Coordinates of N, CA, C and O in Angstrom, one line a residue:
M1 N 28.8 25.8 11.7 CA 28.4 24.9 12.8 C 26.9 25.1 13.0 O 26.4 26.2 13.0
A2 N 26.2 24.0 13.2 CA 24.7 24.0 13.4 C 24.5 23.9 14.9 O 25.3 23.3 15.7
Y3 N 23.3 24.5 15.3 CA 22.9 24.3 16.7 C 21.4 24.3 16.8 O 20.7 24.8 16.0
F4 N 21.0 23.7 17.9 CA 19.5 23.6 18.2 C 19.2 24.4 19.4 O 20.0 24.4 20.4
T5 N 18.0 25.1 19.4 CA 17.6 25.8 20.6 C 16.0 25.6 20.7 O 15.4 25.4 19.6
T6 N 15.5 25.7 21.8 CA 14.1 25.7 22.0 C 13.5 27.1 22.2 O 14.1 27.8 23.0
L7 N 12.5 27.5 21.4 CA 11.9 28.8 21.6 C 10.9 28.7 22.8 O 10.8 29.7 23.5
Y8 N 10.2 27.6 22.9 CA 9.2 27.4 24.0 C 8.9 25.9 24.0 O 8.9 25.3 22.9
S9 N 8.5 25.4 25.2 CA 8.2 24.0 25.3 C 7.3 23.8 26.4 O 7.5 24.3 27.5
G10 N 6.2 23.0 26.2 CA 5.3 22.7 27.3 C 4.0 22.3 26.7 O 3.8 22.3 25.5
S11 N 3.0 22.0 27.6 CA 1.7 21.6 27.1 C 0.9 22.6 26.4 O 0.0 22.3 25.6
S12 N 1.3 23.9 26.6 CA 0.6 25.0 25.9 C 1.2 25.3 24.5 O 0.7 26.0 23.7
G13 N 2.4 24.7 24.2 CA 3.0 24.9 22.9 C 4.4 24.5 22.8 O 5.2 24.7 23.8
N14 N 4.9 24.1 21.6 CA 6.3 23.7 21.4 C 6.8 24.3 20.1 O 6.1 24.3 19.1
C15 N 8.0 24.7 20.2 CA 8.7 25.2 19.0 C 10.2 25.2 19.3 O 10.7 25.8 20.3
G16 N 11.0 24.7 18.4 CA 12.4 24.8 18.4 C 13.0 25.2 17.1 O 12.2 25.4 16.1
L17 N 14.3 25.3 17.0 CA 14.9 25.6 15.7 C 16.3 25.0 15.6 O 16.9 24.8 16.6
V18 N 16.6 24.7 14.4 CA 18.0 24.3 14.1 C 18.6 25.3 13.2 O 17.9 25.7 12.2
R19 N 19.7 25.9 13.6 CA 20.3 27.0 12.9 C 21.7 26.6 12.4 O 22.4 25.9 13.0
C20 N 21.9 27.0 11.1 CA 23.2 26.7 10.5 C 23.6 28.0 9.8 O 22.9 28.4 8.8
G21 N 24.6 28.7 10.2 CA 24.9 30.0 9.6 C 23.8 31.0 9.8 O 23.2 31.1 10.9
D22 N 23.4 31.6 8.7 CA 22.3 32.6 8.8 C 20.9 32.1 8.6 O 19.9 32.8 8.7
Q23 N 20.8 30.8 8.3 CA 19.5 30.2 8.0 C 19.1 29.2 9.1 O 20.0 28.7 9.9
Y24 N 17.8 29.0 9.3 CA 17.3 28.1 10.3 C 16.0 27.4 9.8 O 15.3 27.9 8.9
L25 N 15.7 26.3 10.5 CA 14.5 25.5 10.3 C 13.8 25.5 11.6 O 14.3 25.1 12.6
L26 N 12.5 25.9 11.6 CA 11.7 25.8 12.8 C 11.2 24.3 12.9 O 11.0 23.7 11.9
I27 N 11.1 23.9 14.1 CA 10.6 22.6 14.4 C 9.3 22.8 15.2 O 9.4 23.2 16.4
D28 N 8.2 22.5 14.6 CA 6.8 22.7 15.2 C 6.5 24.2 15.3 O 7.3 25.0 15.1
M29 N 5.2 24.4 15.6 CA 4.7 25.8 15.7 C 3.5 25.8 16.6 O 2.4 25.8 16.1
G30 N 3.7 25.7 17.9 CA 2.6 25.4 18.8 C 2.0 26.5 19.6 O 1.1 26.3 20.3
K31 N 2.5 27.7 19.4 CA 1.9 28.9 20.0 C 1.5 29.9 18.9 O 1.6 29.6 17.7
S32 N 1.1 31.0 19.3 CA 0.7 32.0 18.4 C 1.8 32.5 17.5 O 3.0 32.4 17.9
C33 N 1.5 33.0 16.3 CA 2.5 33.6 15.4 C 3.2 34.7 16.1 O 4.5 34.8 16.0
R34 N 2.5 35.5 16.9 CA 3.1 36.6 17.6 C 4.2 36.1 18.6 O 5.3 36.7 18.7
T35 N 3.8 35.1 19.4 CA 4.8 34.5 20.3 C 6.0 34.0 19.7 O 7.1 34.3 20.1
T36 N 5.9 33.4 18.5 CA 7.0 32.8 17.8 C 7.9 33.9 17.3 O 9.1 33.9 17.4
L37 N 7.2 34.9 16.6 CA 8.0 36.1 16.1 C 8.8 36.8 17.2 O 9.9 37.2 17.0
T38 N 8.2 37.0 18.3 CA 8.8 37.6 19.5 C 10.0 36.8 19.9 O 11.1 37.4 20.2
A39 N 9.9 35.5 20.0 CA 11.0 34.6 20.4 C 12.1 34.7 19.4 O 13.3 34.8 19.7
L40 N 11.8 34.7 18.1 CA 12.8 34.8 17.0 C 13.5 36.1 17.1 O 14.8 36.2 17.0
K41 N 12.8 37.2 17.3 CA 13.4 38.6 17.4 C 14.3 38.6 18.6 O 15.4 39.2 18.5
S42 N 14.0 38.0 19.7 CA 14.8 38.0 20.9 C 16.2 37.3 20.6 O 17.2 37.6 21.3
L43 N 16.2 36.4 19.7 CA 17.4 35.8 19.3 C 18.1 36.5 18.1 O 19.2 36.0 17.6
G44 N 17.5 37.6 17.6 CA 18.1 38.3 16.5 C 17.9 37.7 15.2 O 18.7 37.9 14.2
L45 N 16.8 36.8 15.1 CA 16.6 36.1 13.8 C 15.4 36.7 13.1 O 14.4 37.1 13.6
A46 N 15.6 36.8 11.8 CA 14.5 37.3 10.9 C 13.8 36.2 10.2 O 14.4 35.1 9.9
V47 N 12.5 36.3 10.0 CA 11.7 35.3 9.4 C 12.2 35.0 8.0 O 12.1 33.9 7.5
S48 N 12.7 36.0 7.4 CA 13.2 35.9 6.0 C 14.4 34.9 5.9 O 14.7 34.4 4.8
D49 N 15.0 34.6 7.0 CA 16.1 33.6 7.0 C 15.6 32.2 7.4 O 16.4 31.2 7.4
C50 N 14.3 32.0 7.6 CA 13.7 30.7 7.9 C 13.5 29.9 6.6 O 13.0 30.4 5.6
V51 N 14.0 28.7 6.5 CA 13.9 27.9 5.3 C 12.7 27.0 5.3 O 12.4 26.3 4.3
G52 N 12.0 26.9 6.5 CA 10.8 26.1 6.5 C 10.4 25.7 7.9 O 11.1 26.1 8.9
I53 N 9.4 24.8 8.0 CA 8.9 24.3 9.3 C 8.8 22.8 9.2 O 8.1 22.3 8.4
L54 N 9.5 22.1 10.1 CA 9.4 20.7 10.2 C 8.4 20.4 11.3 O 8.4 20.9 12.4
I55 N 7.4 19.6 10.9 CA 6.3 19.2 11.8 C 6.5 17.8 12.3 O 6.5 16.9 11.5
T56 N 6.7 17.7 13.6 CA 7.0 16.3 14.2 C 5.7 15.5 14.2 O 5.8 14.3 14.0
H57 N 4.6 16.1 14.6 CA 3.3 15.4 14.6 C 2.2 16.5 14.7 O 2.4 17.6 14.9
E58 N 0.9 16.0 14.6 CA -0.2 16.9 14.4 C -0.9 17.3 15.7 O -2.0 18.0 15.6
H59 N -0.4 17.1 16.9 CA -1.0 17.5 18.1 C -1.1 19.1 18.1 O -0.2 19.7 17.7
S60 N -2.2 19.6 18.7 CA -2.4 21.1 18.6 C -1.2 21.9 19.3 O -0.9 23.0 18.8
D61 N -0.6 21.3 20.3 CA 0.5 22.0 20.9 C 1.8 22.0 20.0 O 2.8 22.6 20.4
H62 N 1.7 21.5 18.8 CA 2.8 21.5 17.9 C 2.4 22.2 16.6 O 3.3 22.4 15.8
I63 N 1.1 22.5 16.3 CA 0.7 23.0 15.1 C -0.2 24.2 15.2 O -0.8 24.7 14.2
K64 N -0.4 24.8 16.4 CA -1.4 25.8 16.6 C -1.5 26.9 15.6 O -2.5 27.2 15.1
S65 N -0.4 27.5 15.3 CA -0.4 28.6 14.3 C 0.4 28.3 13.1 O 0.9 29.2 12.4
L66 N 0.6 27.0 12.8 CA 1.3 26.6 11.6 C 0.8 27.2 10.3 O 1.5 27.8 9.5
G67 N -0.5 27.2 10.1 CA -1.1 27.7 8.9 C -0.9 29.2 8.8 O -0.6 29.7 7.7
V68 N -1.0 29.9 9.9 CA -0.8 31.4 9.8 C 0.6 31.7 9.4 O 0.8 32.5 8.5
L69 N 1.6 31.2 10.1 CA 3.0 31.6 9.8 C 3.4 31.1 8.4 O 4.0 31.9 7.6
A70 N 3.1 29.9 8.0 CA 3.4 29.3 6.7 C 2.8 30.2 5.6 O 3.5 30.5 4.6
R71 N 1.5 30.5 5.8 CA 0.8 31.2 4.7 C 1.3 32.7 4.6 O 1.6 33.2 3.5
K72 N 1.5 33.3 5.8 CA 2.0 34.7 5.8 C 3.3 34.9 5.2 O 3.6 35.9 4.5
Y73 N 4.2 33.9 5.4 CA 5.6 34.1 4.9 C 6.0 33.1 3.8 O 7.1 33.1 3.4
G74 N 5.0 32.3 3.3 CA 5.3 31.4 2.2 C 6.3 30.3 2.6 O 7.1 29.9 1.7
L75 N 6.3 29.8 3.8 CA 7.3 28.9 4.3 C 6.9 27.4 4.0 O 5.7 27.1 4.3
P76 N 7.8 26.6 3.4 CA 7.4 25.2 3.2 C 7.3 24.5 4.6 O 7.9 24.8 5.5
M77 N 6.3 23.5 4.6 CA 6.1 22.8 5.8 C 6.4 21.3 5.5 O 5.9 20.7 4.6
Y78 N 7.4 20.8 6.3 CA 7.9 19.4 6.0 C 7.3 18.4 7.1 O 7.3 18.7 8.3
A79 N 6.7 17.4 6.6 CA 6.1 16.3 7.4 C 5.9 15.1 6.7 O 5.9 15.0 5.4
T80 N 5.6 14.0 7.4 CA 5.2 12.7 6.7 C 3.8 12.9 6.1 O 3.1 13.8 6.5
Q81 N 3.5 12.0 5.2 CA 2.2 12.1 4.6 C 1.1 11.9 5.6 O 0.0 12.6 5.5
G82 N 1.2 11.0 6.5 CA 0.2 10.8 7.6 C 0.0 12.0 8.4 O -1.2 12.4 8.7
T83 N 1.1 12.7 8.8 CA 0.9 14.0 9.5 C 0.3 15.1 8.7 O -0.6 15.8 9.2
I84 N 0.6 15.2 7.4 CA 0.0 16.1 6.5 C -1.5 15.9 6.4 O -2.3 16.8 6.5
D85 N -1.9 14.6 6.2 CA -3.3 14.3 6.1 C -4.1 14.7 7.4 O -5.2 15.2 7.3
A86 N -3.5 14.4 8.5 CA -4.1 14.7 9.8 C -4.2 16.2 10.0 O -5.3 16.7 10.5
I87 N -3.2 17.0 9.6 CA -3.3 18.4 9.7 C -4.4 19.0 8.8 O -5.1 19.9 9.2
K88 N -4.5 18.5 7.6 CA -5.6 18.9 6.7 C -7.0 18.7 7.3 O -7.9 19.5 7.0
E89 N -7.1 17.7 8.1 CA -8.4 17.4 8.7 C -8.8 18.4 9.9 O -9.9 18.5 10.2
K90 N -7.8 19.0 10.4 CA -8.0 19.9 11.6 C -8.3 21.3 11.1 O -7.6 21.9 10.4
S91 N -9.4 21.8 11.6 CA -9.8 23.2 11.2 C -9.3 24.2 12.2 O -9.3 25.4 12.0
A92 N -8.8 23.8 13.4 CA -8.4 24.7 14.4 C -7.1 25.5 14.0 O -6.9 26.5 14.6
I93 N -6.4 25.1 13.0 CA -5.2 25.8 12.7 C -5.4 26.8 11.6 O -4.4 27.5 11.2
G94 N -6.6 26.9 11.1 CA -6.8 27.9 10.1 C -6.5 27.3 8.7 O -6.2 26.1 8.6
K95 N -6.7 28.1 7.7 CA -6.5 27.6 6.3 C -5.0 27.4 6.1 O -4.2 28.3 6.4
V96 N -4.7 26.2 5.6 CA -3.3 25.8 5.3 C -3.2 25.8 3.8 O -4.0 25.2 3.1
D97 N -2.2 26.5 3.3 CA -1.9 26.5 1.9 C -1.2 25.1 1.6 O -0.1 24.9 1.8
E98 N -2.0 24.2 1.0 CA -1.5 22.9 0.7 C -0.3 22.8 -0.2 O 0.4 21.9 -0.2
S99 N -0.1 23.8 -1.0 CA 1.0 23.8 -1.9 C 2.3 24.0 -1.2 O 3.4 23.8 -1.7
L100 N 2.3 24.4 0.1 CA 3.5 24.6 0.9 C 3.9 23.3 1.6 O 5.0 23.3 2.1
F101 N 3.1 22.3 1.6 CA 3.5 21.0 2.2 C 4.6 20.3 1.4 O 4.5 20.3 0.1
R102 N 5.6 19.7 2.0 CA 6.6 18.9 1.4 C 6.6 17.6 2.2 O 6.8 17.6 3.4
V103 N 6.4 16.5 1.5 CA 6.4 15.2 2.1 C 7.8 14.7 2.4 O 8.7 14.8 1.5
I104 N 8.0 14.3 3.6 CA 9.3 13.6 4.0 C 9.0 12.2 4.2 O 7.9 11.8 4.6
H105 N 10.0 11.3 3.9 CA 9.8 9.9 4.0 C 10.9 9.4 5.0 O 12.1 9.3 4.7
P106 N 10.4 9.0 6.2 CA 11.3 8.4 7.1 C 11.9 7.1 6.6 O 11.3 6.4 5.9
E107 N 13.2 6.9 7.0 CA 13.8 5.6 6.6 C 13.2 4.5 7.4 O 12.9 4.6 8.6
E108 N 13.0 3.4 6.8 CA 12.4 2.2 7.4 C 13.5 1.3 7.9 O 14.5 1.2 7.4

């Protein structure tokens, strides 16, 4: 059974996750890596069980520490090509390992 929960939400940052069994997918990464890791720990979740990060859009309250977490743990980042291009242009999120991007194609 899959479920969704919000780790944090608001103008200062957003992050949720979808969990199925022992694995989960983060949705956005809008606060510090430390804040996210603390929230995951409070739920009893290990980063090693994360299968990736889905990025809904490139606003800073959704990608603040995306580069740090993805790079540190080698997590794939899923987004549309337009969102990926916009993220690459932003220097505020730190160096992003472009090899970790995975393009998703929304149905038209």
